[in-house]
CSV table of N, CA, C and O in Angstrom, one decimal:
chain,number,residue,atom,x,y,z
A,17,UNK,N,118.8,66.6,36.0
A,17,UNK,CA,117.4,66.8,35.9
A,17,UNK,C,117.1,67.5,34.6
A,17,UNK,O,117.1,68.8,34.6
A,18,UNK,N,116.7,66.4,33.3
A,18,UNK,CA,116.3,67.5,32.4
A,18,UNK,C,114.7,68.1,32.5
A,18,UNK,O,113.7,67.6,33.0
A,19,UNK,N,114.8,69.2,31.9
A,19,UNK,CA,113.6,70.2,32.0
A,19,UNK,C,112.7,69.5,30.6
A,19,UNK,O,113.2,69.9,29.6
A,20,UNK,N,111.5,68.7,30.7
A,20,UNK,CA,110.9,68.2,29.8
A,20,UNK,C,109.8,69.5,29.8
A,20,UNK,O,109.4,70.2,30.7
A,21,UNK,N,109.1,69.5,27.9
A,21,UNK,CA,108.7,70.9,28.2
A,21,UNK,C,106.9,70.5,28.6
A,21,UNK,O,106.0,71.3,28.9
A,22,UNK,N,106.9,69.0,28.3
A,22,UNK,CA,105.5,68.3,28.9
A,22,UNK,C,105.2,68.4,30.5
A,22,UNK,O,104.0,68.4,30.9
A,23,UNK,N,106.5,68.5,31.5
A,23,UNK,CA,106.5,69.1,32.7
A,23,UNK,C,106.1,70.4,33.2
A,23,UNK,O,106.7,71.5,32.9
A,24,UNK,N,105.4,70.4,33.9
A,24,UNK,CA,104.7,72.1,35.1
A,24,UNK,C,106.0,72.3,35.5
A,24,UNK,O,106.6,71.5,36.2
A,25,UNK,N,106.4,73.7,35.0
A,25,UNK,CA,107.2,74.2,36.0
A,25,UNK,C,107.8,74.1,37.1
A,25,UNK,O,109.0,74.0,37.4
A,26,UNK,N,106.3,74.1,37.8
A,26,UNK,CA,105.9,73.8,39.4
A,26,UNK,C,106.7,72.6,40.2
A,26,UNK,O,106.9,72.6,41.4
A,27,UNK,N,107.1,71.5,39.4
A,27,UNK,CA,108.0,70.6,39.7
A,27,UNK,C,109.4,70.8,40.2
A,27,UNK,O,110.0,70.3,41.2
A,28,UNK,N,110.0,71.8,38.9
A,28,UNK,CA,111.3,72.6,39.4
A,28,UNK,C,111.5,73.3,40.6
A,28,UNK,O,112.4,73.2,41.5
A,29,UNK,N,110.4,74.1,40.3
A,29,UNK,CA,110.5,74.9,41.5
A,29,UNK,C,110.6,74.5,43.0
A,29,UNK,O,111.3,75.0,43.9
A,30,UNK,N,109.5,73.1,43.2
A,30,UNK,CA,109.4,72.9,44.6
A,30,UNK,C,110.5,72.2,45.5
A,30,UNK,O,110.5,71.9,46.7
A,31,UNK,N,112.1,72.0,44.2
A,31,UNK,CA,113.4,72.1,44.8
A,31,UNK,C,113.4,73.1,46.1
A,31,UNK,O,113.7,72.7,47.2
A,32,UNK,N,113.1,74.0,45.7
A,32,UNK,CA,113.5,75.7,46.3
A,32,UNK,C,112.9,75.4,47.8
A,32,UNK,O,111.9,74.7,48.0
A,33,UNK,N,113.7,76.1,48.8
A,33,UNK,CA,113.1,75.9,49.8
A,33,UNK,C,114.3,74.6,51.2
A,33,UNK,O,114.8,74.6,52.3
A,34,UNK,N,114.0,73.7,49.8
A,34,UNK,CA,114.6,72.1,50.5
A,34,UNK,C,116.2,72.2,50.7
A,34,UNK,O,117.1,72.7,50.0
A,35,UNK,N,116.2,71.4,52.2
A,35,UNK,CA,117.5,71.6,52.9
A,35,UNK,C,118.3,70.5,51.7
A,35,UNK,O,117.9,69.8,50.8
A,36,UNK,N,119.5,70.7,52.1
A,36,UNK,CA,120.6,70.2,51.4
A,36,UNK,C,121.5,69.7,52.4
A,36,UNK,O,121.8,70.5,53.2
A,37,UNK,N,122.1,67.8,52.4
A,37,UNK,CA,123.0,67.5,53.3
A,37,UNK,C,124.0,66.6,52.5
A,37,UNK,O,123.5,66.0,51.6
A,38,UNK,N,125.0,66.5,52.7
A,38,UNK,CA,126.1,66.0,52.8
A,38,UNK,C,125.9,64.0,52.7
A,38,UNK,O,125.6,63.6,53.8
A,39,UNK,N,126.0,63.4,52.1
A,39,UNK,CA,125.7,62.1,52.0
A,39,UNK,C,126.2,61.5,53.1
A,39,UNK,O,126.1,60.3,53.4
A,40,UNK,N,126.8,62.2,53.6
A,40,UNK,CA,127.3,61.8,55.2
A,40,UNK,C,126.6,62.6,56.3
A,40,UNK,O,127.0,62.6,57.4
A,41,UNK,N,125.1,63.4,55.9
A,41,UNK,CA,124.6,63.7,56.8
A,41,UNK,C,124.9,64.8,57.3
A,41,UNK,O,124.0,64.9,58.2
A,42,UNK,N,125.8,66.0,57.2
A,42,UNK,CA,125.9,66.9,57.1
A,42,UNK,C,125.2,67.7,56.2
A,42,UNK,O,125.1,67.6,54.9
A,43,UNK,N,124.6,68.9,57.2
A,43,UNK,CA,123.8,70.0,56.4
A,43,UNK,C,124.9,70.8,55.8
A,43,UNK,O,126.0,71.1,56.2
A,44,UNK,N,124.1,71.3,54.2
A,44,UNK,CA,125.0,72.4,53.9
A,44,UNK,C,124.5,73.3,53.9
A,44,UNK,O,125.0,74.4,54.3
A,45,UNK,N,123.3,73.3,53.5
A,45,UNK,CA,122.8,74.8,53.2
A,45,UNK,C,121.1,74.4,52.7
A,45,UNK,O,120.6,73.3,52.8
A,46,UNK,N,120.5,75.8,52.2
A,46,UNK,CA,118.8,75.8,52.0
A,46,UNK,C,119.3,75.7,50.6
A,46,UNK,O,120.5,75.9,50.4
A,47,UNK,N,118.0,75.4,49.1
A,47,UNK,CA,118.1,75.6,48.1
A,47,UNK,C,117.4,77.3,47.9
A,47,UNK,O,116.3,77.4,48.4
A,48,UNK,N,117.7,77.8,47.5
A,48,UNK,CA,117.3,79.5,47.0
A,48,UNK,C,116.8,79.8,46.0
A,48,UNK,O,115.9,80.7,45.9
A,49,UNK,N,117.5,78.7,44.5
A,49,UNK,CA,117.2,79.0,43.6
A,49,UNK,C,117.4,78.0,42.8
A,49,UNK,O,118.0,77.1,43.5
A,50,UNK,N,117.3,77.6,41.3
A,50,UNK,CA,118.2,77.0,40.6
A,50,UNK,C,119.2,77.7,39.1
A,50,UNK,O,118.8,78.6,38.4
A,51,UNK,N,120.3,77.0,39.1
A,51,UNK,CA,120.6,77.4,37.9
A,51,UNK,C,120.5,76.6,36.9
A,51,UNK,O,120.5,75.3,37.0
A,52,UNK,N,120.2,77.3,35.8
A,52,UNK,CA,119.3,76.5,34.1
A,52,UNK,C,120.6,76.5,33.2
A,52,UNK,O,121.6,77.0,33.7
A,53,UNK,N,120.6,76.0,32.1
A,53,UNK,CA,120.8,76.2,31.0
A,53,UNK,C,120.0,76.2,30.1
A,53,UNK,O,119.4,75.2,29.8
A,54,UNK,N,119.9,77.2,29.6
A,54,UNK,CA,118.5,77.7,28.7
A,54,UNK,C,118.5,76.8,27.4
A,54,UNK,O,117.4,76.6,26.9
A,55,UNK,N,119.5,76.4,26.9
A,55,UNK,CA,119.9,75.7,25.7
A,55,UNK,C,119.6,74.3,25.9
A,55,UNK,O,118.8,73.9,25.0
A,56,UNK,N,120.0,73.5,26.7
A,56,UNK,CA,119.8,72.1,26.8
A,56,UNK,C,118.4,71.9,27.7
A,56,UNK,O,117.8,70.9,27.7
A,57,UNK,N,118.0,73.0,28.5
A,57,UNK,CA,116.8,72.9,29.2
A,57,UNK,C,117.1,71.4,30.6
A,57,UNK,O,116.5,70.5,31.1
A,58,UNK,N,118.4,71.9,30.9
A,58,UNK,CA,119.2,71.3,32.2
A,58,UNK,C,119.2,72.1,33.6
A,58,UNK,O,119.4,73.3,33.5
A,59,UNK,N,118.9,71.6,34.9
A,59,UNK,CA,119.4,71.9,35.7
A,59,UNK,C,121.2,71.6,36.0
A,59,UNK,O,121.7,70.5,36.3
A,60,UNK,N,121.8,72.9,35.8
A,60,UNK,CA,123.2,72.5,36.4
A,60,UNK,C,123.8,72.8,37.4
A,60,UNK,O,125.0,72.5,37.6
A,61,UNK,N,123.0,73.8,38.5
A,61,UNK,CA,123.3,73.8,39.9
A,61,UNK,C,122.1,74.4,40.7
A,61,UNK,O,121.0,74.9,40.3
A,62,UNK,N,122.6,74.1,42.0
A,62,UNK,CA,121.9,74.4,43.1
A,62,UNK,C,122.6,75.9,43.9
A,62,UNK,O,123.7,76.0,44.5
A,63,UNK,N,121.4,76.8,43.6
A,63,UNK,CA,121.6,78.3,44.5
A,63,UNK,C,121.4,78.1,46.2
A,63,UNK,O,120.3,77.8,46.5
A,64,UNK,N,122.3,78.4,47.1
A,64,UNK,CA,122.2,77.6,48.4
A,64,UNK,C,122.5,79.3,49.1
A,64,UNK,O,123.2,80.3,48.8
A,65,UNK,N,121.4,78.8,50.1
A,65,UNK,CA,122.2,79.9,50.7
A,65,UNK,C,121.7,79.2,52.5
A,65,UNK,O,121.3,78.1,52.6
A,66,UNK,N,121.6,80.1,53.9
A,66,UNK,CA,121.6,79.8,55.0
A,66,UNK,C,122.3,78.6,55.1
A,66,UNK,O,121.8,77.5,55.3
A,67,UNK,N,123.8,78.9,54.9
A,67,UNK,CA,124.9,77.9,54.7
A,67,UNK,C,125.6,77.1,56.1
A,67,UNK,O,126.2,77.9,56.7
A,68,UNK,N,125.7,76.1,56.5
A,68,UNK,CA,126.5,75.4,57.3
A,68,UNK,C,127.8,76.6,57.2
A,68,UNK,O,128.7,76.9,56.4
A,69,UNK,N,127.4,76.7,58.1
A,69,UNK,CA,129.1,77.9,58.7
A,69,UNK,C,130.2,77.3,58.8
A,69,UNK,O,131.1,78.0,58.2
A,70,UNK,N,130.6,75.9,59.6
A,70,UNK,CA,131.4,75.1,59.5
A,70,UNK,C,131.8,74.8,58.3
A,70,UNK,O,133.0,74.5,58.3
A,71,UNK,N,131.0,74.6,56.7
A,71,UNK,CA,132.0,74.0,56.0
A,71,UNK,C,132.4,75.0,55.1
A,71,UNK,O,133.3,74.8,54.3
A,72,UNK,N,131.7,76.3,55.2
A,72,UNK,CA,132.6,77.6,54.5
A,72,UNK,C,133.0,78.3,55.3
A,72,UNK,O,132.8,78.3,56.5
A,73,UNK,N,133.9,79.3,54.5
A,73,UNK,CA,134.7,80.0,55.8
A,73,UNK,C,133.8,81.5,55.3
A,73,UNK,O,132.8,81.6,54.6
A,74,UNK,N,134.5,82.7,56.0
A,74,UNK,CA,133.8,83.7,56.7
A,74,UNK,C,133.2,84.5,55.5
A,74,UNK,O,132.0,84.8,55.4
A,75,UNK,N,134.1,84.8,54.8
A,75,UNK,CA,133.9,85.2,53.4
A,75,UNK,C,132.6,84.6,52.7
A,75,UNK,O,131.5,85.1,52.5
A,76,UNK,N,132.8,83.6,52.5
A,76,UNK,CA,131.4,83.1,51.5
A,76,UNK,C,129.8,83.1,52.3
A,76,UNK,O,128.7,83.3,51.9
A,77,UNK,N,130.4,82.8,54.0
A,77,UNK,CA,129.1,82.9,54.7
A,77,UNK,C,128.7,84.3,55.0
A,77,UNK,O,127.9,84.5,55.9
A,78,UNK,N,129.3,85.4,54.3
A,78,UNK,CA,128.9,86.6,54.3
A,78,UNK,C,128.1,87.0,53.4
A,78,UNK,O,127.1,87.6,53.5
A,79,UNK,N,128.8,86.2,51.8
A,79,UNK,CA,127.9,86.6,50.3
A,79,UNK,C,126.7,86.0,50.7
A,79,UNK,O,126.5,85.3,51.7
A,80,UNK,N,126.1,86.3,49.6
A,80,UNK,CA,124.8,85.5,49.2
A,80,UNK,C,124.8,83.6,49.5
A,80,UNK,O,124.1,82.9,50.1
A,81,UNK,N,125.7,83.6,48.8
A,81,UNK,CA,125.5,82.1,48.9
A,81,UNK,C,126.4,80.8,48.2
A,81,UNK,O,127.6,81.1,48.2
A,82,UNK,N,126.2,80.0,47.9
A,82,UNK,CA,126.9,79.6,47.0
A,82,UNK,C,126.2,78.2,45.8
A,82,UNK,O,125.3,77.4,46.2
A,83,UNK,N,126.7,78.1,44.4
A,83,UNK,CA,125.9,77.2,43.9
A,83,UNK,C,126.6,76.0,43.6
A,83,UNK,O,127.6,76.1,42.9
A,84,UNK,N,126.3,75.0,43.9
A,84,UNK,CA,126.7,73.9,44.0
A,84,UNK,C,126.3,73.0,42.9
A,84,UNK,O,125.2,72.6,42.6
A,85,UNK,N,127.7,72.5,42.1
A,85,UNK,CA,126.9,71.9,40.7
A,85,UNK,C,126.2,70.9,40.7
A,85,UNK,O,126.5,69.9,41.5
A,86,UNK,N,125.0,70.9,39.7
A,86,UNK,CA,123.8,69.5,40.0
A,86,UNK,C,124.9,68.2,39.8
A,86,UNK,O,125.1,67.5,40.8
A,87,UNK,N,125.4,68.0,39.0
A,87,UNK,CA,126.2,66.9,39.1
A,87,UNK,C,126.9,66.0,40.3
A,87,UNK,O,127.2,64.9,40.2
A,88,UNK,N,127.0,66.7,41.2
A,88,UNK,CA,126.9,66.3,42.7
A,88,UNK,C,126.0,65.7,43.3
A,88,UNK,O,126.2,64.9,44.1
A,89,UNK,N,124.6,66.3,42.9
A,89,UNK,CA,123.1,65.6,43.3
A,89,UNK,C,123.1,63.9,43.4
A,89,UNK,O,122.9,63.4,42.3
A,90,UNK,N,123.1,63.2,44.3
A,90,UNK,CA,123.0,62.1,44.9
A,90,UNK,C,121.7,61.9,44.6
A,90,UNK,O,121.3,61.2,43.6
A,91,UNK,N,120.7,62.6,45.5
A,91,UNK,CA,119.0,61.5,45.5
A,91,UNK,C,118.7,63.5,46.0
A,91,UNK,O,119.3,64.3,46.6
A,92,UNK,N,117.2,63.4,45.3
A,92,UNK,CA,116.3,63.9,45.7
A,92,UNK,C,115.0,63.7,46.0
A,92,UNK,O,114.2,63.3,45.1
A,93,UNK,N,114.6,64.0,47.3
A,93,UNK,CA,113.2,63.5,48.0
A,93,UNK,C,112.8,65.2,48.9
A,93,UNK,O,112.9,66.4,48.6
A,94,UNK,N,112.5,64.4,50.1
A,94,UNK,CA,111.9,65.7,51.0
A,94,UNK,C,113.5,66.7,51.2
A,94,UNK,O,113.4,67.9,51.4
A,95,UNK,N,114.5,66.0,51.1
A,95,UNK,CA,115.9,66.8,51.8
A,95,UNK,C,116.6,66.3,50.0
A,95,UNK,O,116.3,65.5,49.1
A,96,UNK,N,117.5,67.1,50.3
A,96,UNK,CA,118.7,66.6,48.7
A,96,UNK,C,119.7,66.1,49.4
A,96,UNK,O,120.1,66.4,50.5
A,97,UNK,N,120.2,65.0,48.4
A,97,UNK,CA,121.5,65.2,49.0
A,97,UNK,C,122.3,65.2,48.1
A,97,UNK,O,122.0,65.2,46.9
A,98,UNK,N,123.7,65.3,48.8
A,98,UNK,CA,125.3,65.7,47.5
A,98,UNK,C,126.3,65.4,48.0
A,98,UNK,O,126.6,65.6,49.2
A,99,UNK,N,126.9,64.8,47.1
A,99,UNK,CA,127.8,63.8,47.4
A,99,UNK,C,128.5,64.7,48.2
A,99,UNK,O,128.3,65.9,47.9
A,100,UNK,N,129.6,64.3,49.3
A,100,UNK,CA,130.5,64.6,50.3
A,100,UNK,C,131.6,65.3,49.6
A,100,UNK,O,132.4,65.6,50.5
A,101,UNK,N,132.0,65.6,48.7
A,101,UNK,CA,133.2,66.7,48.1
A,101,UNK,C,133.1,68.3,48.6
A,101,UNK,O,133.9,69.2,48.9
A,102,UNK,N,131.6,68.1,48.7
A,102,UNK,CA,130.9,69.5,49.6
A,102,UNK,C,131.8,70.1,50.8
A,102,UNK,O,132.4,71.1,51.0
A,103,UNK,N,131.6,68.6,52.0
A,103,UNK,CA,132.7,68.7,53.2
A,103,UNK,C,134.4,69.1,52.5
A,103,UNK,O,135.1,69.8,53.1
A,104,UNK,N,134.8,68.5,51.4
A,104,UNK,CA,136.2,68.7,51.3
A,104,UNK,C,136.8,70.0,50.4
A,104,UNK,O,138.0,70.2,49.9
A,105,UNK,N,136.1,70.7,50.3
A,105,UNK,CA,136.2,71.8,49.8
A,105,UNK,C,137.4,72.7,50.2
A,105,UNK,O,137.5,73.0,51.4
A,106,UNK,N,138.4,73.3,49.3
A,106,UNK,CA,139.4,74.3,49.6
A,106,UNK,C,139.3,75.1,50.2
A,106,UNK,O,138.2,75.5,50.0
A,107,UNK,N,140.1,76.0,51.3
A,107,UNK,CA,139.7,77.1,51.8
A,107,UNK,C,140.9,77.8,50.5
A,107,UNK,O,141.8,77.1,49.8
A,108,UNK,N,140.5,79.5,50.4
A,108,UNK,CA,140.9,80.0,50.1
A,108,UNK,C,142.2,80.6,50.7
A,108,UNK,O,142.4,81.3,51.6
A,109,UNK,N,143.3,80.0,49.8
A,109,UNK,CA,144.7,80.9,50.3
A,109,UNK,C,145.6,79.2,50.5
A,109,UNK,O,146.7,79.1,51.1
A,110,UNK,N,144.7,77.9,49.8
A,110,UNK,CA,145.4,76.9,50.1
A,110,UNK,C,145.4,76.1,48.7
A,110,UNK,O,144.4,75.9,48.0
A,111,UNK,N,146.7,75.5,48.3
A,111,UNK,CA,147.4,75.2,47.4
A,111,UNK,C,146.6,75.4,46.3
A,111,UNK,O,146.5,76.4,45.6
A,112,UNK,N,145.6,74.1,46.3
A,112,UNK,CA,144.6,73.9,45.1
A,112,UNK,C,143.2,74.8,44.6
A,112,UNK,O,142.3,74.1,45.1
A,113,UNK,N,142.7,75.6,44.1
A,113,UNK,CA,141.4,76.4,44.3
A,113,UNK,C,140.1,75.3,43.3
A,113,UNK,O,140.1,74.6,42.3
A,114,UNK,N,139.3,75.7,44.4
A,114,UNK,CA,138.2,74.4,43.5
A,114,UNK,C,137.1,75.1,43.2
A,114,UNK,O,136.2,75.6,43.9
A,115,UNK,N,137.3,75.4,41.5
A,115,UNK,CA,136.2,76.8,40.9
A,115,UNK,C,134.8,75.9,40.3
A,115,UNK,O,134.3,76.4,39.3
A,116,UNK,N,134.3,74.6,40.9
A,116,UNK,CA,133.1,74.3,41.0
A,116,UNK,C,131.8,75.4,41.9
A,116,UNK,O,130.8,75.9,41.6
A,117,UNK,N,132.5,75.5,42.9
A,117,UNK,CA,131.9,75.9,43.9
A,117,UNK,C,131.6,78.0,43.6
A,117,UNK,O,132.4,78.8,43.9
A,118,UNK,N,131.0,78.1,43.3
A,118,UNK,CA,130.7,80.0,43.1
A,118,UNK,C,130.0,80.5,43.9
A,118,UNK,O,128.8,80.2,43.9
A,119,UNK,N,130.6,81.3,44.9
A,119,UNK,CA,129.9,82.5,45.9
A,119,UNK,C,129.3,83.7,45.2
A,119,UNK,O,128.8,84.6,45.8
């Protein structure tokens, strides 16, 4: 989603709020916030938090939250969705660590 500077704000913003599911239908989490890059005027993640408990473990559903990179973004409407890598995510302390994901 680039940030055109002919665009209200108000457009970005009304991400915030909207539930986030799994293209398989699984909830992950609320949108909280976004993250920018001030340079290219890009959204490149989603600030999530009130997280599906099930697909993180105890640790992350303690922090704040976690951001999920826009490039995952499937379709946005009234709900977002993101592609299913969401569900396959590493726990920590297992072989591979997947440093997409930031608590």
């Amino acid at each position: 989603m680039a940030v055109d500077r002919e665009t209200p704000a108000s457009e970005i913003t009304t991400l915030v709020g909207r539930e986030v599911y799994s293209n398989n239908g699984v909830f992950v989490g609320e949108i909280e916030d976004l993250r920018l890059d001030l340079a290219t005027e890009n959204v490149t993640g989603l600030a999530l938090h009130q997280l599906n408990q099930e697909l993180f473990d105890q640790e992350i559903n303690r922090s704040r939250g976690v951001i999920v990179p826009y490039r995952w973004v499937q379709a946005v409407g009234d709900i977002v969705i993101v592609n299913d890598i969401v569900e396959r995510l590493k726990r920590p302390g297992e072989d591979e660590s997947d440093d997409d994901v930031v608590a």
